Amino acid sequence: MATQTAEAQPDTQVQDSMVVRFAGDSGDGMQLTGGQFTLSTALAGNDLATFPDFPAEIRAPQGTLFGVSAFQINFGSRQINTAGDAPDVLVAMNPAALKVNLASLKPGGLIIADSGAFTKRNLEKAHYDANPLEDGSLAKFDLLAFDISERTIEAVKPFGLGNKDALRSKNMWTLGLALWMFDRPREPLHEWLKDKFKSKPEIADANIAALDAGHAYGETAELSGPLKQVHMPARPVEPGLYRTITGAESVSLGLVAGAQLAELPMFFGGYPITPASAILHHLARLKEFDVTTFQAEDEIAAICAAIGASYAGQLGVTSSSGPGIALKTEAMGLGIMVELPLVIVNSQRGGPSTGLPTKTEQSDLYQAVYGRNGDAPLPVIAARSPADAFDVAIEACRIATQYMTPVMLLTDGYIANAAEPWKVPDPSAYEPFPATFLEGLPEGEEFLPYKRDAKGARPWVKPGTPGLMHRVGGIEKHETTGNIDYSPANHQRMTELRRDKIAGIDVPDQEVSWGDGTGDLVVVGWGSTYGPIKQAVNRWIEKGAKVSHVHVRHIWPLPQNLGELLSGFKHVLMPEMNTGQFKTLLRDQYLIDAESLTKTSGQPFQIAELEEAIGRCLDEKCGGRIRTNEDQLPNPVGVEQ
Amino acid sequence: MNEMTKIETTLKDWETDQEVRWCPGCGDYAILKAVQRTLPQLGADPKNTVFVSGIGCSSRFPYYMETYGFHTIHGRAPAFATGIKLANPDLDVWLVTGDGDGLSIGGNHMMHVLRRNVNMQIMLFNNEIYGLTKGQYSPTSREHTRSPSTPLGSVDHPANPCAFALGSGARFVGRGIDVSKNLPDVLTAAHAHQGAAFIEIFQNCIVYNKDVFDDFAKPKGAEQQQLWLAHGEPMLFGSDKTGGVKGLRLNTQAFAFEVVDVADGDWQAAGVQVHDATNRMLAHMLVELPFGDFPMPLGVIYDDPAPTYEAAVHAEKERASAGKDASLAHLLAKGQTWTVSGTASDPV
């Protein structure tokens, strides 16, 4: 993302966006620091996008390269769609954090390093032969190195903590400095610390002292070197109430809203898996919204219990990530066969198998659309950002209950963990879609459990309803009675009915996200690539190119007008964090010459990468694969040497 | 659950119009009839009754019951049934499974439904063979069982369903035989039990494992080979006509049962143990008795109710919801928020 410096004043800069990366050891509290900095950024009225980047190991050995945890935030006084290609500021709490993150820092960027953590032992663990803070190797950057550890110990001395406990406040000291740098008030952080350490006021006081000391250090050190206060004006946005939201929160709230709009209690069956567990955690605290959460013995039991609850008249929901979704596959087939509502959330991560548990990918599209035995169609929809996930979750609940079908909602590790500001919606603005249960029949009418309505949906009958006892199951069943029926004509007919029901789902027409409805090139994306595609396309539009951005929410069935829309462009470029799965689907559906742009390094697309690929496409050299960039963060393989 | 108004029904009311498709002579027919005979006696209500099954011969059961029925997927019936009971605890759920469905592919779910103590009746039809897939050995097949997949005889040790159930934390363990006239009594006790009630039913697969239980199940000589347990009654078997009345006595030195002769009906003199269905240790000993040296323990082996899972879940939900604000608008606006005023503009 281009950073423009406008009218630099002596000690204050005004910038319209900035990328800051906090990096430290897993135990240094970088995610907490990043999270609180995000909140203060949001409260200051900046737009923002974050990228938490942490190791798969819970407590990796201290000081090691693979134990580095980082949190990146891109914020500004204009619209922000990605967490930023490269940081302007890198906060490095130890040598390993510096080593892992340095390559991505912009030339001339600012390094803030805790020199107190650059001990001989830590330098060795990070495979440094010499201290980079002293050997001149960082000359192309602005370097601000000082002993944060010592200053923290000094600041919290009056509270009688031992050195080990005192050093735990290092992250608050650093946060204090960051708050000063961006001219942010400390009071909300004071309040937050007091609340967090309610039962241990001395710890709260120590952390507040560390925060204040970091802030004060900025004030006094300002005169001496590269440290300058940056003023970032608020971004003008639609008036209203705002909060920050992560994808996991957004999906959870969307599911609660969806269940309310369907007027159903929600049953959520889950099993712990990264990065999907956060949804289970959120919903477990929302019992007052008539939500039952069930941590099952495995992924299979989680979905089966959810289907059982749907059978009994609730809205069954299950959630997982790729490997867990694979385990649920057979049960999805049953859900399709017995035609009961079910929402399946897949927070995608790098695969196959265990793959990259904490890194992002969108490689489960085939699995979502095609990945079941038999002809087993189900609707698939994808969220493009944390905030968007709220509406997408509601849409999933609508389709599931209105069409009596399992629905797959795709998000990914990036969306699940990333945060962005969210204009709090008014729930009453959403059209309710109350579920209906069949409770009886006119005198003399025969009950047919598989008789369909105009939408192709069969009736939903709760066990306990008098006179409507019936049997459902996974064996092929008769078109209307639902009794076992293997006959050739019936199976042919039922296969077609199941296909047509899904194909006939009412999907809104596809809109062009950015640019004109016709042109030289359309960049078609889905899921979390929305931000970088939008920015890259916009840069070309500004240069006068006839480029548009189409971002598809409804992966299956596709919007009715999509084929025609795409035919209005000379080239179709499809960036995906997989080997071209949605590209294959669109080629199959529309026989169009869609070109794939792939990236499967566990890292999101960078705007610059897409900008370059669009340029090539306009130059008649469409498609290809993004060259692996060892310098981009996150770097899933780490820099083990 | 299970305490609702008693409904007057007859056996016919529980039969569907579907043709029963088990092999002629299959033990499943006898179990189906026993269940259809028992339900009217319980005053059960067809509309509140749900039969849930997995995959296998036994799992076709729901199609033949004029109730709500869900024929699910292989091994997973306990998970579906758990979801059903959590969603509506008032439903009377019967789970039908087999030795392959319930102890092989579904062993994990069986363990968890028992340990959680979800209120339902679990009937495991044990025929020691995979019937529907044409006769492979199962996890309960005895060693050296010859089958298409073990032409030289199986080499692995069988699982003991009742010991598995107790080990998983079951609070009710019963045993019956498909054709036994006592089966309805076991089903009745299981239904009366609040919580997961596990019933192993020895079922004769006349095609692939014919008469494998004859040692104790065939009517001739049954009295000597079957120990029908009743709470508060002495553990007696056999009769004067069949070689004398015998009983089980606990040898406290060896901490093991031994078979003793009972003369003139004086079981007390012989030191015969009185069955206590609430004694968990006793239940463990009974399900582990090696058949041959001992008769086969049948009936209600263990019955000691504990609070059910669904009751605990609902109580917790109620506690957690009490006095809480359930407004969606408030939930969405939770946490640290900020208000933006002024005119809208949205530059990129």
mmCIF file with all atom_site columns, C-alpha atoms in Angstrom, chain A residues 329-394:
data_model
loop_
_atom_site.group_PDB
_atom_site.id
_atom_site.type_symbol
_atom_site.label_atom_id
_atom_site.label_alt_id
_atom_site.label_comp_id
_atom_site.label_asym_id
_atom_site.label_entity_id
_atom_site.label_seq_id
_atom_site.pdbx_PDB_ins_code
_atom_site.Cartn_x
_atom_site.Cartn_y
_atom_site.Cartn_z
_atom_site.occupancy
_atom_site.B_iso_or_equiv
_atom_site.pdbx_formal_charge
_atom_site.auth_seq_id
_atom_site.auth_comp_id
_atom_site.auth_asym_id
_atom_site.auth_atom_id
_atom_site.pdbx_PDB_model_num
ATOM 1  C CA . THR A 1 329 ? -18.705 -35.455 4.564  1.00 0.00 ? 329 THR A CA 1
ATOM 2  C CA . GLU A 1 330 ? -20.764 -38.615 4.935  1.00 0.00 ? 330 GLU A CA 1
ATOM 3  C CA . ALA A 1 331 ? -23.174 -36.905 7.296  1.00 0.00 ? 331 ALA A CA 1
ATOM 4  C CA . MET A 1 332 ? -23.604 -34.035 4.832  1.00 0.00 ? 332 MET A CA 1
ATOM 5  C CA . GLY A 1 333 ? -24.733 -36.610 2.298  1.00 0.00 ? 333 GLY A CA 1
ATOM 6  C CA . LEU A 1 334 ? -27.335 -37.814 4.783  1.00 0.00 ? 334 LEU A CA 1
ATOM 7  C CA . GLY A 1 335 ? -28.435 -34.210 5.364  1.00 0.00 ? 335 GLY A CA 1
ATOM 8  C CA . ILE A 1 336 ? -28.922 -33.858 1.615  1.00 0.00 ? 336 ILE A CA 1
ATOM 9  C CA . MET A 1 337 ? -30.803 -37.164 1.441  1.00 0.00 ? 337 MET A CA 1
ATOM 10 C CA . VAL A 1 338 ? -33.189 -36.492 4.331  1.00 0.00 ? 338 VAL A CA 1
ATOM 11 C CA . GLU A 1 339 ? -33.470 -32.817 3.302  1.00 0.00 ? 339 GLU A CA 1
ATOM 12 C CA . LEU A 1 340 ? -33.101 -31.103 6.641  1.00 0.00 ? 340 LEU A CA 1
ATOM 13 C CA . PRO A 1 341 ? -31.715 -27.603 7.280  1.00 0.00 ? 341 PRO A CA 1
ATOM 14 C CA . LEU A 1 342 ? -28.095 -27.431 8.382  1.00 0.00 ? 342 LEU A CA 1
ATOM 15 C CA . VAL A 1 343 ? -25.399 -24.773 8.236  1.00 0.00 ? 343 VAL A CA 1
ATOM 16 C CA . ILE A 1 344 ? -21.801 -25.972 7.889  1.00 0.00 ? 344 ILE A CA 1
ATOM 17 C CA . VAL A 1 345 ? -19.098 -23.357 8.397  1.00 0.00 ? 345 VAL A CA 1
ATOM 18 C CA . ASN A 1 346 ? -15.666 -24.120 6.954  1.00 0.00 ? 346 ASN A CA 1
ATOM 19 C CA . SER A 1 347 ? -12.881 -21.814 8.159  1.00 0.00 ? 347 SER A CA 1
ATOM 20 C CA . GLN A 1 348 ? -10.415 -22.901 5.496  1.00 0.00 ? 348 GLN A CA 1
ATOM 21 C CA . ARG A 1 349 ? -6.716  -23.361 6.186  1.00 0.00 ? 349 ARG A CA 1
ATOM 22 C CA . GLY A 1 350 ? -3.767  -24.637 4.168  1.00 0.00 ? 350 GLY A CA 1
ATOM 23 C CA . GLY A 1 351 ? -4.136  -28.290 3.161  1.00 0.00 ? 351 GLY A CA 1
ATOM 24 C CA . PRO A 1 352 ? -4.199  -31.151 2.314  1.00 0.00 ? 352 PRO A CA 1
ATOM 25 C CA . SER A 1 353 ? -4.330  -33.260 5.485  1.00 0.00 ? 353 SER A CA 1
ATOM 26 C CA . THR A 1 354 ? -3.176  -31.298 8.547  1.00 0.00 ? 354 THR A CA 1
ATOM 27 C CA . GLY A 1 355 ? -1.468  -28.883 6.155  1.00 0.00 ? 355 GLY A CA 1
ATOM 28 C CA . LEU A 1 356 ? -0.878  -25.409 7.556  1.00 0.00 ? 356 LEU A CA 1
ATOM 29 C CA . PRO A 1 357 ? -3.183  -25.169 10.581 1.00 0.00 ? 357 PRO A CA 1
ATOM 30 C CA . THR A 1 358 ? -2.628  -21.482 11.291 1.00 0.00 ? 358 THR A CA 1
ATOM 31 C CA . LYS A 1 359 ? -2.195  -20.223 7.719  1.00 0.00 ? 359 LYS A CA 1
ATOM 32 C CA . THR A 1 360 ? -4.788  -19.283 5.192  1.00 0.00 ? 360 THR A CA 1
ATOM 33 C CA . GLU A 1 361 ? -5.826  -20.839 1.884  1.00 0.00 ? 361 GLU A CA 1
ATOM 34 C CA . GLN A 1 362 ? -9.035  -21.166 -0.160 1.00 0.00 ? 362 GLN A CA 1
ATOM 35 C CA . SER A 1 363 ? -8.399  -24.681 -1.358 1.00 0.00 ? 363 SER A CA 1
ATOM 36 C CA . ASP A 1 364 ? -11.596 -26.324 -0.084 1.00 0.00 ? 364 ASP A CA 1
ATOM 37 C CA . LEU A 1 365 ? -13.842 -25.091 -2.887 1.00 0.00 ? 365 LEU A CA 1
ATOM 38 C CA . TYR A 1 366 ? -13.869 -28.411 -4.721 1.00 0.00 ? 366 TYR A CA 1
ATOM 39 C CA . GLN A 1 367 ? -14.533 -30.128 -1.393 1.00 0.00 ? 367 GLN A CA 1
ATOM 40 C CA . ALA A 1 368 ? -17.435 -27.769 -0.723 1.00 0.00 ? 368 ALA A CA 1
ATOM 41 C CA . VAL A 1 369 ? -19.063 -27.947 -4.136 1.00 0.00 ? 369 VAL A CA 1
ATOM 42 C CA . TYR A 1 370 ? -18.205 -31.470 -5.241 1.00 0.00 ? 370 TYR A CA 1
ATOM 43 C CA . GLY A 1 371 ? -16.720 -33.339 -2.271 1.00 0.00 ? 371 GLY A CA 1
ATOM 44 C CA . ARG A 1 372 ? -19.342 -35.960 -1.461 1.00 0.00 ? 372 ARG A CA 1
ATOM 45 C CA . ASN A 1 373 ? -20.208 -39.423 -2.675 1.00 0.00 ? 373 ASN A CA 1
ATOM 46 C CA . GLY A 1 374 ? -23.069 -39.605 -5.124 1.00 0.00 ? 374 GLY A CA 1
ATOM 47 C CA . ASP A 1 375 ? -24.717 -36.675 -6.844 1.00 0.00 ? 375 ASP A CA 1
ATOM 48 C CA . ALA A 1 376 ? -24.970 -34.610 -3.693 1.00 0.00 ? 376 ALA A CA 1
ATOM 49 C CA . PRO A 1 377 ? -25.447 -30.918 -4.435 1.00 0.00 ? 377 PRO A CA 1
ATOM 50 C CA . LEU A 1 378 ? -25.568 -28.328 -1.701 1.00 0.00 ? 378 LEU A CA 1
ATOM 51 C CA . PRO A 1 379 ? -25.440 -24.526 -1.782 1.00 0.00 ? 379 PRO A CA 1
ATOM 52 C CA . VAL A 1 380 ? -22.065 -22.914 -1.070 1.00 0.00 ? 380 VAL A CA 1
ATOM 53 C CA . ILE A 1 381 ? -21.563 -19.272 -0.127 1.00 0.00 ? 381 ILE A CA 1
ATOM 54 C CA . ALA A 1 382 ? -18.382 -17.425 0.791  1.00 0.00 ? 382 ALA A CA 1
ATOM 55 C CA . ALA A 1 383 ? -17.611 -14.454 3.028  1.00 0.00 ? 383 ALA A CA 1
ATOM 56 C CA . ARG A 1 384 ? -15.209 -11.846 1.661  1.00 0.00 ? 384 ARG A CA 1
ATOM 57 C CA . SER A 1 385 ? -14.253 -10.044 4.874  1.00 0.00 ? 385 SER A CA 1
ATOM 58 C CA . PRO A 1 386 ? -14.817 -10.233 8.644  1.00 0.00 ? 386 PRO A CA 1
ATOM 59 C CA . ALA A 1 387 ? -17.736 -7.785  8.485  1.00 0.00 ? 387 ALA A CA 1
ATOM 60 C CA . ASP A 1 388 ? -19.266 -9.452  5.416  1.00 0.00 ? 388 ASP A CA 1
ATOM 61 C CA . ALA A 1 389 ? -19.365 -12.774 7.262  1.00 0.00 ? 389 ALA A CA 1
ATOM 62 C CA . PHE A 1 390 ? -22.313 -11.475 9.319  1.00 0.00 ? 390 PHE A CA 1
ATOM 63 C CA . ASP A 1 391 ? -24.574 -11.094 6.296  1.00 0.00 ? 391 ASP A CA 1
ATOM 64 C CA . VAL A 1 392 ? -23.293 -14.299 4.734  1.00 0.00 ? 392 VAL A CA 1
ATOM 65 C CA . ALA A 1 393 ? -24.122 -16.269 7.887  1.00 0.00 ? 393 ALA A CA 1
ATOM 66 C CA . ILE A 1 394 ? -27.667 -14.889 7.816  1.00 0.00 ? 394 ILE A CA 1
#
